Every structure is written in structure tokens, then in C-alpha cells.
XYZ file of C-alpha atoms in Angstrom:
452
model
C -84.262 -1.151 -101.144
C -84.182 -4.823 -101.222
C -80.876 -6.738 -102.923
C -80.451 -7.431 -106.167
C -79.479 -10.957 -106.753
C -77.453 -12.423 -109.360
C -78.785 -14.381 -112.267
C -77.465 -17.530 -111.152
C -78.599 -16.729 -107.389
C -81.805 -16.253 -108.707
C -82.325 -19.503 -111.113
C -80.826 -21.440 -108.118
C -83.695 -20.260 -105.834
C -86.551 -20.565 -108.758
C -85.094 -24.160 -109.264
C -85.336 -25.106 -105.629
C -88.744 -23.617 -105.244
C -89.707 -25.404 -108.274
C -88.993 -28.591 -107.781
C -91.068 -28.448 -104.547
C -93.817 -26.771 -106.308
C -93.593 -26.853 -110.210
C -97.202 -26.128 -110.756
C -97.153 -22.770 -109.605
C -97.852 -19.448 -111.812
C -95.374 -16.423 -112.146
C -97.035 -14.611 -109.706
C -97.425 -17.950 -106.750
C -93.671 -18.447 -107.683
C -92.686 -15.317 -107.609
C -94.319 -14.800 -103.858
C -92.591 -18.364 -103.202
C -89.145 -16.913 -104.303
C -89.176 -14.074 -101.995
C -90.603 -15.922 -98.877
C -87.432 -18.264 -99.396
C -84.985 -15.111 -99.868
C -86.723 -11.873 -98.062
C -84.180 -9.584 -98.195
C -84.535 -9.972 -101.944
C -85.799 -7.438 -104.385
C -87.371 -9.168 -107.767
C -89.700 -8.044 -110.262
C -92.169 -10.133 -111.989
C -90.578 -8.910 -115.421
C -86.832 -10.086 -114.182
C -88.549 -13.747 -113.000
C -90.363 -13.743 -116.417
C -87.065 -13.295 -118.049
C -85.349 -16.214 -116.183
C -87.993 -18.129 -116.021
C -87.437 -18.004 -120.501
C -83.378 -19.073 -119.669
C -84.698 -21.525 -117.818
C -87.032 -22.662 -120.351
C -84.195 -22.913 -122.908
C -82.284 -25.615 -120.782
C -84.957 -28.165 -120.717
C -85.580 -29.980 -123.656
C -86.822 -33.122 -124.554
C -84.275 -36.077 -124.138
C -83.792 -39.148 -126.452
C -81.734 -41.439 -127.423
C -81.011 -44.131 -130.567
C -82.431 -47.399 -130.250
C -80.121 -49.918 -130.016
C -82.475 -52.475 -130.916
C -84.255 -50.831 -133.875
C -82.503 -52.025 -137.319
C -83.187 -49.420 -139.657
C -82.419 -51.104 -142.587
C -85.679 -53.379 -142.468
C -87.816 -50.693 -142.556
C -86.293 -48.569 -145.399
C -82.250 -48.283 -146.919
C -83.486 -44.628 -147.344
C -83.072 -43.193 -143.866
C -80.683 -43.387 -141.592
C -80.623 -41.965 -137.953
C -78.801 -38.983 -136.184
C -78.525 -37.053 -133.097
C -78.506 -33.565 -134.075
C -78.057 -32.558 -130.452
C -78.682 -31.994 -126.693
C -81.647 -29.476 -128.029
C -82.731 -31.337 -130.966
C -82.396 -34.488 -130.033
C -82.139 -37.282 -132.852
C -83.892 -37.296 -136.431
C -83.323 -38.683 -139.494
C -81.612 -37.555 -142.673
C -81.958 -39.302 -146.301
C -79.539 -41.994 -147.158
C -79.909 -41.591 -150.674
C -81.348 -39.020 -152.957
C -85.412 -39.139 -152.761
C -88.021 -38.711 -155.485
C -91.349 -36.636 -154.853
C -94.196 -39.612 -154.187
C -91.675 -42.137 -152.949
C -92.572 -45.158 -150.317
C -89.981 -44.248 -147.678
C -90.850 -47.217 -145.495
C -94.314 -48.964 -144.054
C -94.319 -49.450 -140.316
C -96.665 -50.886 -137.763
C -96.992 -49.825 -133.910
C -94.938 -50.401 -131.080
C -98.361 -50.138 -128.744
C -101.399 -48.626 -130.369
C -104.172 -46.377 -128.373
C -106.412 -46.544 -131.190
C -109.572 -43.891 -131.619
C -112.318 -44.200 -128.904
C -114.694 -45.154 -131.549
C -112.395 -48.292 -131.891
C -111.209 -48.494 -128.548
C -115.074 -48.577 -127.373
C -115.905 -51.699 -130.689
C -112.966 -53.376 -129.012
C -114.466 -53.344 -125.167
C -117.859 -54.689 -126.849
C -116.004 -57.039 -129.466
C -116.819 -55.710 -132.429
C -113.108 -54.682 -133.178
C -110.241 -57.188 -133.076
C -108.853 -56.627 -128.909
C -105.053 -56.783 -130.889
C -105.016 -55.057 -134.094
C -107.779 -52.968 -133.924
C -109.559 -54.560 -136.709
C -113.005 -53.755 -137.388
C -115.814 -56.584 -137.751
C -118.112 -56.834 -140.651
C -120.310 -59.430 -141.386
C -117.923 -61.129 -143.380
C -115.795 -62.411 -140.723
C -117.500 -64.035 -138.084
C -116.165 -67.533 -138.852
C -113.006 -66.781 -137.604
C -113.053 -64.696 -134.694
C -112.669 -65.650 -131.485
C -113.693 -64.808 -127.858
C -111.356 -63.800 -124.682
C -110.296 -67.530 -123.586
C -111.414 -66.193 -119.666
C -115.112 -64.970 -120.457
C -115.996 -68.510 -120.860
C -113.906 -70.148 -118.262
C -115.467 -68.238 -115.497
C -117.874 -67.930 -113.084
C -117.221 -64.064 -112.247
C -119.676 -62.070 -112.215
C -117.005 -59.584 -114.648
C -117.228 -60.100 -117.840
C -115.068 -59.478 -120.919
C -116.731 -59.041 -124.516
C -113.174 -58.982 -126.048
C -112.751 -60.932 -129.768
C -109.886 -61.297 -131.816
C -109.775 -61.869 -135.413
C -108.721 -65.200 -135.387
C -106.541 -67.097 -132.855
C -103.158 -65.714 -134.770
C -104.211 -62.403 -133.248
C -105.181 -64.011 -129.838
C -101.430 -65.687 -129.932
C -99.726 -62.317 -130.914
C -101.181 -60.865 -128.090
C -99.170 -62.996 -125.015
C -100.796 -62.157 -121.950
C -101.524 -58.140 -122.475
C -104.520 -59.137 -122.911
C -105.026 -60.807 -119.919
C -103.482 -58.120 -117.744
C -106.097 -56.096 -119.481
C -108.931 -58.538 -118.813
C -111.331 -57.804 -116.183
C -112.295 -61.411 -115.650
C -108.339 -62.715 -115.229
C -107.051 -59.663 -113.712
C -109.974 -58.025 -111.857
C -107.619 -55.390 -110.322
C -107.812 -53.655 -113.880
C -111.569 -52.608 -113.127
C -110.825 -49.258 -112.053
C -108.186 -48.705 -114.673
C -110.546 -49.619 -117.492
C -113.553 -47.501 -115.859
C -111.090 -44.318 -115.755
C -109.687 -44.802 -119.288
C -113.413 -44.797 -121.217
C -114.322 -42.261 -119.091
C -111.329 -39.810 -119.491
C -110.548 -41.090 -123.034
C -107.250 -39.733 -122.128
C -104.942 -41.344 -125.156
C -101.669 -40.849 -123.286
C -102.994 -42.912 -120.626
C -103.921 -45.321 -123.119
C -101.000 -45.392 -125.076
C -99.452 -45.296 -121.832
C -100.840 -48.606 -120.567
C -100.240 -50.369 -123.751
C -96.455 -49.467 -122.797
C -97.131 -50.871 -119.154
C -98.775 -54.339 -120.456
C -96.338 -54.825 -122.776
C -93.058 -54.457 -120.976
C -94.716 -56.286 -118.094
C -95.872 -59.414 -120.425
C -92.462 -59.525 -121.914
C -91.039 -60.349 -119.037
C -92.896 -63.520 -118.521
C -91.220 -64.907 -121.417
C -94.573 -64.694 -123.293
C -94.334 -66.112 -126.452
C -96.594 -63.815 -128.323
C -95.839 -63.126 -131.986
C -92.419 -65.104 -131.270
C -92.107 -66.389 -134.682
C -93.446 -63.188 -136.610
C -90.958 -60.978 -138.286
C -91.911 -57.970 -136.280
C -90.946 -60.097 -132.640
C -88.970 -58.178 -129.586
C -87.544 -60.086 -126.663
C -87.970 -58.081 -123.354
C -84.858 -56.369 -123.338
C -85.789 -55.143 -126.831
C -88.635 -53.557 -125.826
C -87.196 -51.860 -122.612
C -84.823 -50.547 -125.158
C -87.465 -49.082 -127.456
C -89.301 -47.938 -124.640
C -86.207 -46.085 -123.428
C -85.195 -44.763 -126.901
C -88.727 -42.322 -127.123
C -88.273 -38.718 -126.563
C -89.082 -37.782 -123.036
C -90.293 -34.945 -121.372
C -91.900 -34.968 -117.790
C -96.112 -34.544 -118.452
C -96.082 -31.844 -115.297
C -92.648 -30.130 -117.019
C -94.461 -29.617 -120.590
C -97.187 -27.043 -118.982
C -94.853 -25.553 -116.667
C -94.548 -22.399 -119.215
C -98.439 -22.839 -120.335
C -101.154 -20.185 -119.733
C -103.106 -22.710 -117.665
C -104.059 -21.085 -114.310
C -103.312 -22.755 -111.040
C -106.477 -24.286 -110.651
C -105.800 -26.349 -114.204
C -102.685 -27.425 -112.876
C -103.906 -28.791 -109.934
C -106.597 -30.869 -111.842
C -104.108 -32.307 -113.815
C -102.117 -33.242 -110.551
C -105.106 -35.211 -110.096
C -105.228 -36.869 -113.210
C -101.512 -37.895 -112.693
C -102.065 -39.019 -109.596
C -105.138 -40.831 -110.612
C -103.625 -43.049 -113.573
C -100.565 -43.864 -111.092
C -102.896 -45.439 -108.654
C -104.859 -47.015 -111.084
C -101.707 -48.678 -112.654
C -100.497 -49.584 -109.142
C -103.478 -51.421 -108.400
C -104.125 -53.089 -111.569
C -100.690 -54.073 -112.002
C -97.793 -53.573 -109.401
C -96.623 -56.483 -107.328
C -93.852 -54.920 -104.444
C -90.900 -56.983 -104.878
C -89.552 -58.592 -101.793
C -86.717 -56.537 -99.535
C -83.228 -56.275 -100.614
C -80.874 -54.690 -98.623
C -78.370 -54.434 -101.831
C -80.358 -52.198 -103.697
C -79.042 -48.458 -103.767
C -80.605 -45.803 -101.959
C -82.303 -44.028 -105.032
C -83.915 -47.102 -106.319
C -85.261 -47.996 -102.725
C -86.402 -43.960 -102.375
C -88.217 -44.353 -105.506
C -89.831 -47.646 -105.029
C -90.886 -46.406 -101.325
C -92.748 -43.331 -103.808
C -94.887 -45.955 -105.339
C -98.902 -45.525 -103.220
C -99.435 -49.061 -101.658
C -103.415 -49.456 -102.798
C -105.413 -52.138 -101.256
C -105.975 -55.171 -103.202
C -108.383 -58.218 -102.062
C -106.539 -62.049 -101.527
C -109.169 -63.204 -104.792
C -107.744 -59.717 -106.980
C -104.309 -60.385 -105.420
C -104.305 -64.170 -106.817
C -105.388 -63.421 -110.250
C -102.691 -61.038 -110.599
C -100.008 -63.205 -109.415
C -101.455 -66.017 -111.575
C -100.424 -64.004 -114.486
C -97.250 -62.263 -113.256
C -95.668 -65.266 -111.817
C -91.827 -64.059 -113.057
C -90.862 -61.251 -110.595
C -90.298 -58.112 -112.404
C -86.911 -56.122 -111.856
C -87.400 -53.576 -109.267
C -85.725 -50.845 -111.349
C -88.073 -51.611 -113.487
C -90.896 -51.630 -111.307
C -89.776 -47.856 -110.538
C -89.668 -47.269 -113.888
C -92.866 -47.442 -114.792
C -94.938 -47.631 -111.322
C -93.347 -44.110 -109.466
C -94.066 -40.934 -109.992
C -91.339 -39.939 -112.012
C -92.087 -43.071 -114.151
C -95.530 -42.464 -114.770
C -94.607 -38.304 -115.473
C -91.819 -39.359 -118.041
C -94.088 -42.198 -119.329
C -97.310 -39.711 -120.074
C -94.820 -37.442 -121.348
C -93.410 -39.878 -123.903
C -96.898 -40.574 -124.705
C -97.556 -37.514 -125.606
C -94.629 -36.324 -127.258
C -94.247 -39.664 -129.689
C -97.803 -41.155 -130.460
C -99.194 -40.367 -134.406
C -102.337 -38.930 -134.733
C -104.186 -42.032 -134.841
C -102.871 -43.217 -131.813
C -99.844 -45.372 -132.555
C -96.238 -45.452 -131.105
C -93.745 -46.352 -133.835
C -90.135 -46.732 -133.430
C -88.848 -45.259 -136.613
C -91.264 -42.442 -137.012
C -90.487 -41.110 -133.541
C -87.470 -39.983 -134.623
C -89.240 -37.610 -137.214
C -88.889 -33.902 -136.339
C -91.084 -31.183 -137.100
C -90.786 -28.369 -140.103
C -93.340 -26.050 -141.042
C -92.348 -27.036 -144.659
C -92.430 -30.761 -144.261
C -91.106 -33.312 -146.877
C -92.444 -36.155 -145.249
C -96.003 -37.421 -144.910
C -97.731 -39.656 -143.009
C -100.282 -41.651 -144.817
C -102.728 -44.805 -143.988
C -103.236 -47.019 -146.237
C -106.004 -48.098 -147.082
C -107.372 -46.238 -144.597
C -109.966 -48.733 -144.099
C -110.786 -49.781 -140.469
C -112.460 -52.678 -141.901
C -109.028 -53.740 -143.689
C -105.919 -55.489 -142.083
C -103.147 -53.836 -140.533
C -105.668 -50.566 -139.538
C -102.390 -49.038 -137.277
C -100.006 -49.428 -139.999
C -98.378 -46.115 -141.700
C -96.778 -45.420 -144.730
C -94.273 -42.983 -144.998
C -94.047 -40.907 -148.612
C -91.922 -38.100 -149.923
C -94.062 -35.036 -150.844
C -90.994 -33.555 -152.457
C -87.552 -34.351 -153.563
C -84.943 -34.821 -151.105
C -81.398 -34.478 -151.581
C -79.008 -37.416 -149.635
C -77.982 -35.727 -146.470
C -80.866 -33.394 -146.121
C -83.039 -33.956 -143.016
C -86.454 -36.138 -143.781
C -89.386 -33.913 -141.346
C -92.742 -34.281 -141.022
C -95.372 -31.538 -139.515
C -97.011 -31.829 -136.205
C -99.353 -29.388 -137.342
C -101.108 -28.487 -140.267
C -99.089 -26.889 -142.463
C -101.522 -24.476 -144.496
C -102.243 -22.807 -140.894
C -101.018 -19.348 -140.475
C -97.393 -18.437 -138.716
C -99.626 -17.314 -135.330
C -101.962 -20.532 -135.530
C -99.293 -22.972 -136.088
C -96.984 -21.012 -133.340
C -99.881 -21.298 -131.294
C -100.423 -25.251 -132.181
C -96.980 -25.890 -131.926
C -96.978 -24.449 -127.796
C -99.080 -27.358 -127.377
C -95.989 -29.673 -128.125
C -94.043 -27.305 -125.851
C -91.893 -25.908 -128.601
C -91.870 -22.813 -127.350
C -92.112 -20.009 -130.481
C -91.118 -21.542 -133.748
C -87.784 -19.904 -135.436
C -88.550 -21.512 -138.759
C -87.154 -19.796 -141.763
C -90.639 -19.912 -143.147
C -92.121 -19.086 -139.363
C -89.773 -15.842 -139.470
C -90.690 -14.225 -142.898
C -93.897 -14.695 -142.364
C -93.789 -13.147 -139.032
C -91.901 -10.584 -140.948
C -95.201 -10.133 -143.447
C -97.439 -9.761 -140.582
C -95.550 -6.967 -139.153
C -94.937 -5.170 -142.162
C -98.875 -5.569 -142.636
C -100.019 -4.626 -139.843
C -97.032 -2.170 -139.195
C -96.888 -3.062 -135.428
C -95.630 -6.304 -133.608
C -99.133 -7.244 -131.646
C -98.882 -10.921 -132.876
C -95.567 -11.776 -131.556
C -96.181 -9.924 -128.270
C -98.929 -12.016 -127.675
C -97.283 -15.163 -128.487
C -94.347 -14.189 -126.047
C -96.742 -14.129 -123.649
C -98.572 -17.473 -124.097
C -95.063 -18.598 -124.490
C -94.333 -17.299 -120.986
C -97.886 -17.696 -119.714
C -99.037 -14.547 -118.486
């Protein structure tokens, strides 16, 4: 008879053998656990049991935004940190009619459909906001400044709508150009193929912290303008949760895991090469930002591709920021804020980040017109679907809400929420079982939950 350990001997070990290997299933881990401890004795239902603690203590993190002002989207809201396991949201300022405009609000980066992502590549979609051509607007659009200025055999179809749009968009365009930046060849190739939107939404993020800190001048003198530490700060402010920590507790087998380490591992080099300049050697910077810089896969670049990139990048970025977004904990937390933040249609906004879910939303998320054709495609509208009392907390739903209790539950997993305590979740659960007179449904979702 082996020994029993204690619940924090055992969590310590799972811990330690999980942050070696955190793609491993209950039963790899479990194999893992005793190798590390042998005298041990540990069934898979005590490790399943732990492994649930353990899932409790990791939540998303967030943080306000210093640099958002709330009141020039809407004196309706205001924001609110709830919590270490809630995180932030926001609650009405003011009582709320049904069918009221809370607040409009356009996208910090947008990842826009692949329909429009694809009419953007071949330039019949604005390459800034996403604006769809019609035969109406030729007059005014113009062509990527670099197609025409080069003898390359790349070449870039991208238009904008007029040059307004091609001086909003600074130099992320350029970074994104294969003819001025040809190291972004490979980056572009894996993004239409994957038509992976994190990784797009993702990259958008990249481009535009890295262009801000060339002192672009891009959209300076528009109303909606961020300086570069504003946009770190945004950046920053977006709930986070590690891409490789929110399937941890999924029913994906080992073999799905490991393609997805792949995929990781495949947008980090591709960033790397398209974008990352190593910054010179400093002997004063601390050990955990050199550790995590050293992280960052050196990938081969040619003197012409290393040029071009320079050309544009000519202001040194920060190393901690190079970390940030260029190692793999910064790509991880980077997918995962992608992930975790970005509206259905693909854009990252501020204000509606901080919008939590409910199963009985009051909230909803509109575009208007709706038109792709129209201005402003990315921009949302925020409207009341019922009254809301000052105080009460304004929620949208991440899933659709006419779904049953096991279908959203199961919708909801995909968020990694884990099984939804919802007073509406739980009487309905409650109906099911009285129905059916048996608890099937929530057996199964503990175990999707848990992933066996």
C-alpha cells in the first residue's frame, strides 16, 4: 500500500509536472505524477478532483484601463472590478430604458471576416476599415504607396478608401505589406490559410503597438487617436488567459493538443520573422527579462528582408516590450486575449471587453447598418433589451441565449467557463432532472468539464 499524500502535496506535484508538460491528459499526468513521487498511491478519481480545485484558482486576469475615458463613449456605464474571479464589468450609471443607445464604439484592431479579409488582400475592401468597394467609389480610392514604387517581384493589391484611410493607417500597413516588409510573406501565407482570427486579431495587436512606437502619426488629429503608451495600456487592460491554459480542462485528446502546440509555435515564428528586431546587449537588464528575450526562436532573415524591416522600424522598440509580444508567454497570453475579448465579427473594443456574460442578457450588440458596403463596417452599437435599474450590472451573452441549459453549458466550455451557475442555468438544470428523473445531463457535463 502506497502513501497517501496530502492535498496540498499533491497539487504541488500536479503543478510542477504541469508546468513542464501542461498538455497532458488525466491519465499522461496522472502516470507523470507518480513517476515524480513513486512511493505514492493516487487514483485517477482523487487527481480528477484536484485537478477541479485547481481549475477554480485560475481565472482570467484583467485590469481597468487607465487610458480609456468612459465618459466619451456613454455617461451610462461606468466600470468595476467585481473581483479576482470575475474580473471587471460594468454596472449602469443611471437608470436605463428598454431600446436605449448605450454607447457606439469602433475597434481597437479589427480581424474582420475572411470574406473581407480575402476583398482586402485583392483590394476590393478598404486595407483600414474594412470597407467594401462598389462601383460607386472608385474615384477615390487609392493603391498601397509601395506596389508602385517597386521593382519586387511581391506584389501588394491593397486599396484604401481614400488617402484619409491610407493616413489613419501609419505604417501597419506597411509592416503588413509584402512589397515593404517582405519578411511578412510567411505570416500572410499562414494567416489565409489557417484563417485563424486570433492570430489575426492577434497581429493587428502586434502592428499596432509596434507602429506606435515610431511616433507614427496615423489618425493623430482624429478624435479616436492613442499615443503609444495608450495603446500598451489598452493592450494590457484585456482579459487574459494563456491560449495553452484555456484547453488544459478540455476533452481534446493528446494528439489535439500537440497540434495546437504547433500552431502556437507556428504564429510565434512567423511573428518573429516578420517583425522582431533583437535589441542590442544590455548588461542592466534583469535576469527574467533577459531569460525571456533569450526564449524568443532567432529565424533567419536575408540582408535585402533584413533592410526593409529596419527601414520601417528605425526607433528601437523596448525590450520588455519586445518580450511582451515576441516570447512564448507573450504570444500564449496574446492568443488568449484574442480569444477571450474579440466580438463576433472580429473586432477588439475597449469598452465592450469589459462586458460579462449572463444567460439572461440586458445588453445587445448590434451593427448598424450592417452594411459592408457602408462606412464604419467594425463599428457596434450597444442597446438595452430591457430596463436596467442604476447599479445593476449591464451583461451581454456569449452565446445564444434561446439555446438550452446543456447547449449553452456546453457553448460556454468553449470560453473556458467551466459549468455555468446561473440562476436561470440552475432551474433549468433543475427542470431537466425533474423531467427526466435522473441527473445524466449534468454528469456528462462534469465530465467535459473535467475532460474525460
Amino acid at each position: 500500500m502506497g502513501v497517501v499524500p496530502t492535498d496540498d502535496e499533491l497539487i504541488a506535484t500536479v503543478r510542477s509536472v504541469r508546468s513542464q508538460n501542461p498538455a497532458l491528459g488525466i491519465q499522461k499526468l496522472l502516470a507523470a505524477v507518480l513517476t515524480a513521487e513513486p512511493t505514492w498511491s493516487v487514483s485517477d478519481k482523487r487527481l480528477k478532483k484536484v485537478l477541479q480545485k485547481l481549475k477554480g484558482d485560475e481565472f482570467p486576469t484583467s485590469s481597468l484601463n487607465a487610458a480609456l475615458d468612459v465618459g466619451k463613449y456613454s455617461d451610462k456605464v461606468r466600470p468595476v472590478v467585481f473581483g479576482p474571479e470575475k474580473g471587471k464589468g460594468l454596472v449602469a450609471a443611471q437608470d436605463i430604458r428598454a431600446g436605449e443607445v448605450l454607447w457606439r464604439e469602433d475597434p481597437f484592431v479589427y480581424a474582420p471576416p475572411w470574406e473581407i479579409y480575402d476583398a482586402q488582400l485583392i483590394g476590393t475592401a478598404c486595407a483600414y476599415c474594412a470597407r467594401a468597394f462598389t462601383p460607386s467609389t472608385p474615384p477615390l480610392r487609392v493603391q498601397c504607396p509601395h506596389s508602385t514604387s517597386s521593382s519586387s517581384k511581391a506584389a501588394c493589391q491593397a486599396t484604401f478608401c481614400s488617402r484619409l484611410c491610407l493616413s489613419r493607417s501609419g505604417s501597419t500597413h506597411t509592416l503588413l505589406c509584402p512589397v515593404a516588409n517582405p519578411s511578412c510573406d510567411h505570416l500572410l501565407a499562414f494567416l489565409k490559410e489557417r484563417k485563424w482570427k486570433a492570430a489575426l486579431a492577434f497581429t493587428k495587436c502586434v502592428v499596432r503597438i509596434l507602429d506606435a512606437h515610431q511616433g507614427s502619426k496615423g489618425g493623430k488629429d482624429e478624435e479616436g487617436y492613442m499615443d503609444k503608451d495608450a495603446i500598451l495600456t489598452t493592450y494590457n487592460s484585456f482579459a487574459t488567459l494563456r491560449s495553452d491554459k484555456r484547453w488544459t480542462h478540455t476533452s481534446e485528446n493528446d494528439l489535439a493538443r500537440s497540434a495546437n502546440e504547433k500552431l502556437f509555435a507556428a504564429i510565434q515564428t512567423g511573428l518573429v520573422q516578420a517583425f522582431y528586431i533583437p535589441p542590442p546587449d544590455d548588461s542592466s537588464l534583469s535576469p527574467s527579462l533577459e531569460s525571456k528575450l533569450k526564449e524568443i526562436p532567432l529565424v533567419p532573415r536575408s540582408p535585402v528582408r533584413e533592410k526593409s524591416l529596419k527601414k520601417i522600424l528605425k526607433t528601437p522598440i523596448p525590450p520588455e516590450i519586445s518580450a511582451s509580444l515576441f516570447s512564448k508567454d507573450g504570444v500564449l497570453e496574446g492568443l488568449g486575449k484574442m480569444s477571450l475579448n474579440l466580438e463576433s465579427h472580429g473586432g477588439l473594443f475597449p469598452l465592450h471587453s469589459h462586458l460579462n456574460h449572463s444567460c439572461t442578457p440586458n445588453l445587445s450588440v448590434r451593427h448598424i447598418p450592417g452594411d459592408i458596403h457602408g462606412p464604419n463596417p467594425s463599428r457596434i452599437t450597444l442597446i438595452a433589451t430591457s430596463e436596467i435599474k442604476m447599479g445593476e450590472e449591464v451583461v451581454i451573452s456569449y452565446v445564444d441565449p434561446n439555446q438550452n441549459v446543456k447547449e449553452r453549458r456546453r457553448k460556454l466550455r468553449e470560453w473556458d467557463f467551466g459549468i455555468c451557475r446561473c440562476e436561470r442555468c440552475t432551474r433549468e438544470e433543475k427542470e431537466v432532472v425533474e423531467e427526466t428523473g435522473g441527473k445524466g445531463d449534468m454528469e456528462d457535463e462534469i465530465r467535459g468539464f473535467l475532460g474525460v
